[in-house]
Amino acid sequence: GLLAPSFVLELLGFCARDLKPSAGGFFSSGGYSDLTGLYLLPLATGGLERLGAPGYLIASQQQQLLLPHLRHRFTHALCLEQGEVEQLFSSSEPFRRALKLEELSLEFLSKELRLPQPKPSAEWLHAFWSTVARQVQVGGEQAQMWGGGGVRASDA
């Protein structure tokens, strides 16, 4: 690509700062959806895509190792590592919803996961269990992933 992902993310951060809610909590215009169409989404494949294009996944470099067949759908790992935009990609539901970005959930992972052949490497296994542990700590998906009847410390 002509532009480095870090530079593109700096531009995105600059644009997003201009869209912060006013004191009343309302955006002065359309909010994050105003960013739709700007080519400020760096991809894991090295290209750029327009914000708001459907089907792109937010995942760390480690998480991307788990689904190499979906590399073309991943945002660049720097989206979760670089300064203020890291907060937008990792924690801002309004940002992700407005720009049609998907998080790598355990449900998605369970549907798309393909074990490496002939056997998973130590790096792959570490990435898998780190991802599962991180999602379970967040909490929201534990019941979905494991059938709803998780064991709590009080049950043991």
PDB file of C-alpha atoms in Angstrom:
ATOM      1  CA  GLY A   1       0.000   0.000   0.000  1.00  0.00           C
ATOM      2  CA  LEU A   2       1.018   3.588  -0.506  1.00  0.00           C
ATOM      3  CA  LEU A   3       0.161   4.645   3.035  1.00  0.00           C
ATOM      4  CA  ALA A   4       1.480   2.974   6.165  1.00  0.00           C
ATOM      5  CA  PRO A   5      -1.254   1.554   8.430  1.00  0.00           C
ATOM      6  CA  SER A   6      -0.001   3.665  11.348  1.00  0.00           C
ATOM      7  CA  PHE A   7      -0.410   6.871   9.299  1.00  0.00           C
ATOM      8  CA  VAL A   8      -3.904   5.852   8.142  1.00  0.00           C
ATOM      9  CA  LEU A   9      -4.914   5.162  11.756  1.00  0.00           C
ATOM     10  CA  GLU A  10      -3.568   8.565  12.819  1.00  0.00           C
ATOM     11  CA  LEU A  11      -5.792  10.144  10.158  1.00  0.00           C
ATOM     12  CA  LEU A  12      -8.750   8.093  11.372  1.00  0.00           C
ATOM     13  CA  GLY A  13      -8.074   9.194  14.952  1.00  0.00           C
ATOM     14  CA  PHE A  14      -7.987  12.824  13.836  1.00  0.00           C
ATOM     15  CA  CYS A  15     -11.297  12.469  11.994  1.00  0.00           C
ATOM     16  CA  ALA A  16     -12.954  10.584  14.886  1.00  0.00           C
ATOM     17  CA  ARG A  17     -11.836  13.225  17.419  1.00  0.00           C
ATOM     18  CA  ASP A  18     -13.804  15.759  15.421  1.00  0.00           C
ATOM     19  CA  LEU A  19     -16.955  13.658  15.927  1.00  0.00           C
ATOM     20  CA  LYS A  20     -16.937  13.457  19.722  1.00  0.00           C
ATOM     21  CA  PRO A  21     -20.358  13.959  21.323  1.00  0.00           C
ATOM     22  CA  SER A  22     -21.263  17.407  22.561  1.00  0.00           C
ATOM     23  CA  ALA A  23     -21.807  18.152  26.253  1.00  0.00           C
ATOM     24  CA  GLY A  24     -25.379  16.857  26.012  1.00  0.00           C
ATOM     25  CA  GLY A  25     -24.120  13.498  24.803  1.00  0.00           C
ATOM     26  CA  PHE A  26     -25.379  13.987  21.264  1.00  0.00           C
ATOM     27  CA  PHE A  27     -23.290  14.159  18.127  1.00  0.00           C
ATOM     28  CA  SER A  28     -23.457  17.459  16.307  1.00  0.00           C
ATOM     29  CA  SER A  29     -23.991  15.573  13.039  1.00  0.00           C
ATOM     30  CA  GLY A  30     -24.378  11.907  12.129  1.00  0.00           C
ATOM     31  CA  GLY A  31     -21.665  10.710  14.500  1.00  0.00           C
ATOM     32  CA  TYR A  32     -19.322   7.921  13.464  1.00  0.00           C
ATOM     33  CA  SER A  33     -21.458   7.128  10.434  1.00  0.00           C
ATOM     34  CA  ASP A  34     -20.070  10.390   8.977  1.00  0.00           C
ATOM     35  CA  LEU A  35     -16.818   8.433   8.471  1.00  0.00           C
ATOM     36  CA  THR A  36     -18.540   5.956   6.132  1.00  0.00           C
ATOM     37  CA  GLY A  37     -16.903   5.811   2.731  1.00  0.00           C
ATOM     38  CA  LEU A  38     -13.484   7.139   3.767  1.00  0.00           C
ATOM     39  CA  TYR A  39     -10.615   4.826   2.832  1.00  0.00           C
ATOM     40  CA  LEU A  40      -9.223   4.761   6.363  1.00  0.00           C
ATOM     41  CA  LEU A  41      -9.557   1.076   7.260  1.00  0.00           C
ATOM     42  CA  PRO A  42      -6.174  -0.676   7.040  1.00  0.00           C
ATOM     43  CA  LEU A  43      -6.426  -4.395   6.347  1.00  0.00           C
ATOM     44  CA  ALA A  44      -4.278  -7.325   7.434  1.00  0.00           C
ATOM     45  CA  THR A  45      -3.536  -7.998   3.758  1.00  0.00           C
ATOM     46  CA  GLY A  46      -1.845  -4.592   3.470  1.00  0.00           C
ATOM     47  CA  GLY A  47      -4.577  -2.783   1.554  1.00  0.00           C
ATOM     48  CA  LEU A  48      -7.090  -0.139   2.536  1.00  0.00           C
ATOM     49  CA  GLU A  49     -10.853  -0.417   2.564  1.00  0.00           C
ATOM     50  CA  ARG A  50     -13.550   2.168   2.988  1.00  0.00           C
ATOM     51  CA  LEU A  51     -15.077   2.504   6.429  1.00  0.00           C
ATOM     52  CA  GLY A  52     -18.548   1.017   6.541  1.00  0.00           C
ATOM     53  CA  ALA A  53     -17.813  -1.768   4.051  1.00  0.00           C
ATOM     54  CA  PRO A  54     -19.497  -4.879   5.517  1.00  0.00           C
ATOM     55  CA  GLY A  55     -17.754  -8.078   6.561  1.00  0.00           C
ATOM     56  CA  TYR A  56     -14.526  -6.898   8.216  1.00  0.00           C
ATOM     57  CA  LEU A  57     -13.347  -8.415  11.482  1.00  0.00           C
ATOM     58  CA  ILE A  58     -11.430  -6.768  14.306  1.00  0.00           C
ATOM     59  CA  ALA A  59      -8.832  -9.146  15.758  1.00  0.00           C
ATOM     60  CA  SER A  60      -5.366  -9.000  17.274  1.00  0.00           C
ATOM     61  CA  GLN A  61      -2.376 -10.440  15.436  1.00  0.00           C
ATOM     62  CA  GLN A  62      -2.535 -13.464  17.728  1.00  0.00           C
ATOM     63  CA  GLN A  63      -6.243 -14.018  17.034  1.00  0.00           C
ATOM     64  CA  GLN A  64      -5.655 -13.734  13.292  1.00  0.00           C
ATOM     65  CA  LEU A  65      -3.285 -16.724  13.490  1.00  0.00           C
ATOM     66  CA  LEU A  66      -6.292 -18.890  14.340  1.00  0.00           C
ATOM     67  CA  LEU A  67      -8.171 -18.166  11.120  1.00  0.00           C
ATOM     68  CA  PRO A  68      -5.622 -17.756   8.320  1.00  0.00           C
ATOM     69  CA  HIS A  69      -8.269 -18.594   5.696  1.00  0.00           C
ATOM     70  CA  LEU A  70     -10.065 -15.344   6.667  1.00  0.00           C
ATOM     71  CA  ARG A  71      -7.014 -13.077   6.380  1.00  0.00           C
ATOM     72  CA  HIS A  72      -8.785 -11.076   3.649  1.00  0.00           C
ATOM     73  CA  ARG A  73     -11.509 -10.126   6.173  1.00  0.00           C
ATOM     74  CA  PHE A  74      -9.276  -8.916   9.020  1.00  0.00           C
ATOM     75  CA  THR A  75      -8.505  -5.323   9.851  1.00  0.00           C
ATOM     76  CA  HIS A  76      -4.814  -4.616  10.425  1.00  0.00           C
ATOM     77  CA  ALA A  77      -3.636  -5.684  13.891  1.00  0.00           C
ATOM     78  CA  LEU A  78      -2.514  -2.092  14.587  1.00  0.00           C
ATOM     79  CA  CYS A  79      -6.197  -1.154  14.887  1.00  0.00           C
ATOM     80  CA  LEU A  80      -6.072  -2.778  18.339  1.00  0.00           C
ATOM     81  CA  GLU A  81      -2.630  -1.464  19.241  1.00  0.00           C
ATOM     82  CA  GLN A  82      -2.350   2.168  18.227  1.00  0.00           C
ATOM     83  CA  GLY A  83      -3.202   4.947  20.650  1.00  0.00           C
ATOM     84  CA  GLU A  84      -6.662   6.441  20.676  1.00  0.00           C
ATOM     85  CA  VAL A  85      -8.022   4.364  17.794  1.00  0.00           C
ATOM     86  CA  GLU A  86      -7.377   1.224  19.829  1.00  0.00           C
ATOM     87  CA  GLN A  87     -10.184   2.366  22.157  1.00  0.00           C
ATOM     88  CA  LEU A  88     -12.547   2.888  19.222  1.00  0.00           C
ATOM     89  CA  PHE A  89     -11.906  -0.542  17.721  1.00  0.00           C
ATOM     90  CA  SER A  90     -11.796  -2.452  21.011  1.00  0.00           C
ATOM     91  CA  SER A  91     -14.372  -0.698  23.217  1.00  0.00           C
ATOM     92  CA  SER A  92     -16.672   1.576  21.245  1.00  0.00           C
ATOM     93  CA  GLU A  93     -19.846  -0.242  20.275  1.00  0.00           C
ATOM     94  CA  PRO A  94     -21.245   2.883  18.518  1.00  0.00           C
ATOM     95  CA  PHE A  95     -18.052   3.104  16.394  1.00  0.00           C
ATOM     96  CA  ARG A  96     -18.109  -0.588  15.443  1.00  0.00           C
ATOM     97  CA  ARG A  97     -21.860  -0.601  14.752  1.00  0.00           C
ATOM     98  CA  ALA A  98     -21.814   2.575  12.630  1.00  0.00           C
ATOM     99  CA  LEU A  99     -18.929   1.265  10.519  1.00  0.00           C
ATOM    100  CA  LYS A 100     -20.158  -2.369  10.297  1.00  0.00           C
ATOM    101  CA  LEU A 101     -17.072  -3.818  11.995  1.00  0.00           C
ATOM    102  CA  GLU A 102     -17.359  -7.223  13.667  1.00  0.00           C
ATOM    103  CA  GLU A 103     -15.440  -8.436  16.703  1.00  0.00           C
ATOM    104  CA  LEU A 104     -13.910 -11.879  16.721  1.00  0.00           C
ATOM    105  CA  SER A 105     -16.326 -13.579  19.132  1.00  0.00           C
ATOM    106  CA  LEU A 106     -16.129 -17.094  20.510  1.00  0.00           C
ATOM    107  CA  GLU A 107     -19.297 -17.952  18.605  1.00  0.00           C
ATOM    108  CA  PHE A 108     -17.706 -16.818  15.337  1.00  0.00           C
ATOM    109  CA  LEU A 109     -14.471 -18.603  16.204  1.00  0.00           C
ATOM    110  CA  SER A 110     -16.323 -21.863  16.916  1.00  0.00           C
ATOM    111  CA  LYS A 111     -18.006 -21.709  13.493  1.00  0.00           C
ATOM    112  CA  GLU A 112     -14.921 -20.784  11.474  1.00  0.00           C
ATOM    113  CA  LEU A 113     -12.100 -22.578  13.279  1.00  0.00           C
ATOM    114  CA  ARG A 114     -10.157 -25.137  11.259  1.00  0.00           C
ATOM    115  CA  LEU A 115      -7.439 -27.083  13.020  1.00  0.00           C
ATOM    116  CA  PRO A 116      -4.045 -26.822  11.339  1.00  0.00           C
ATOM    117  CA  GLN A 117      -2.808 -30.028   9.714  1.00  0.00           C
ATOM    118  CA  PRO A 118      -1.072 -32.283  10.527  1.00  0.00           C
ATOM    119  CA  LYS A 119      -1.214 -30.851  14.066  1.00  0.00           C
ATOM    120  CA  PRO A 120      -1.455 -27.415  15.688  1.00  0.00           C
ATOM    121  CA  SER A 121       1.820 -25.684  16.570  1.00  0.00           C
ATOM    122  CA  ALA A 122       2.582 -24.486  20.089  1.00  0.00           C
ATOM    123  CA  GLU A 123       2.105 -20.886  18.848  1.00  0.00           C
ATOM    124  CA  TRP A 124      -1.344 -21.745  17.447  1.00  0.00           C
ATOM    125  CA  LEU A 125      -2.422 -23.494  20.660  1.00  0.00           C
ATOM    126  CA  HIS A 126      -1.241 -20.533  22.738  1.00  0.00           C
ATOM    127  CA  ALA A 127      -3.186 -18.138  20.486  1.00  0.00           C
ATOM    128  CA  PHE A 128      -6.311 -20.305  20.759  1.00  0.00           C
ATOM    129  CA  TRP A 129      -6.329 -20.601  24.550  1.00  0.00           C
ATOM    130  CA  SER A 130      -5.380 -16.945  25.051  1.00  0.00           C
ATOM    131  CA  THR A 131      -8.314 -15.910  22.875  1.00  0.00           C
ATOM    132  CA  VAL A 132     -10.750 -18.201  24.697  1.00  0.00           C
ATOM    133  CA  ALA A 133      -9.502 -17.050  28.122  1.00  0.00           C
ATOM    134  CA  ARG A 134      -9.759 -13.365  27.164  1.00  0.00           C
ATOM    135  CA  GLN A 135     -13.337 -13.786  25.913  1.00  0.00           C
ATOM    136  CA  VAL A 136     -14.421 -15.737  28.993  1.00  0.00           C
ATOM    137  CA  GLN A 137     -12.947 -13.015  31.234  1.00  0.00           C
ATOM    138  CA  VAL A 138     -15.009 -10.432  29.369  1.00  0.00           C
ATOM    139  CA  GLY A 139     -17.920 -12.670  30.296  1.00  0.00           C
ATOM    140  CA  GLY A 140     -20.681 -12.038  27.813  1.00  0.00           C
ATOM    141  CA  GLU A 141     -20.123 -15.118  25.724  1.00  0.00           C
ATOM    142  CA  GLN A 142     -19.476 -17.746  28.354  1.00  0.00           C
ATOM    143  CA  ALA A 143     -23.067 -18.949  28.492  1.00  0.00           C
ATOM    144  CA  GLN A 144     -23.455 -18.968  24.690  1.00  0.00           C
ATOM    145  CA  MET A 145     -20.236 -20.845  24.030  1.00  0.00           C
ATOM    146  CA  TRP A 146     -20.615 -23.565  26.612  1.00  0.00           C
ATOM    147  CA  GLY A 147     -24.346 -24.203  26.418  1.00  0.00           C
ATOM    148  CA  GLY A 148     -25.483 -21.816  29.136  1.00  0.00           C
ATOM    149  CA  GLY A 149     -24.705 -23.923  32.188  1.00  0.00           C
ATOM    150  CA  GLY A 150     -21.261 -22.734  33.219  1.00  0.00           C
ATOM    151  CA  VAL A 151     -19.785 -23.889  36.511  1.00  0.00           C
ATOM    152  CA  ARG A 152     -19.329 -21.103  39.015  1.00  0.00           C
ATOM    153  CA  ALA A 153     -16.958 -21.182  41.964  1.00  0.00           C
ATOM    154  CA  SER A 154     -19.985 -21.276  44.276  1.00  0.00           C
ATOM    155  CA  ASP A 155     -21.181 -24.506  42.566  1.00  0.00           C
ATOM    156  CA  ALA A 156     -17.959 -26.417  43.123  1.00  0.00           C
TER     157      ALA A 156
END
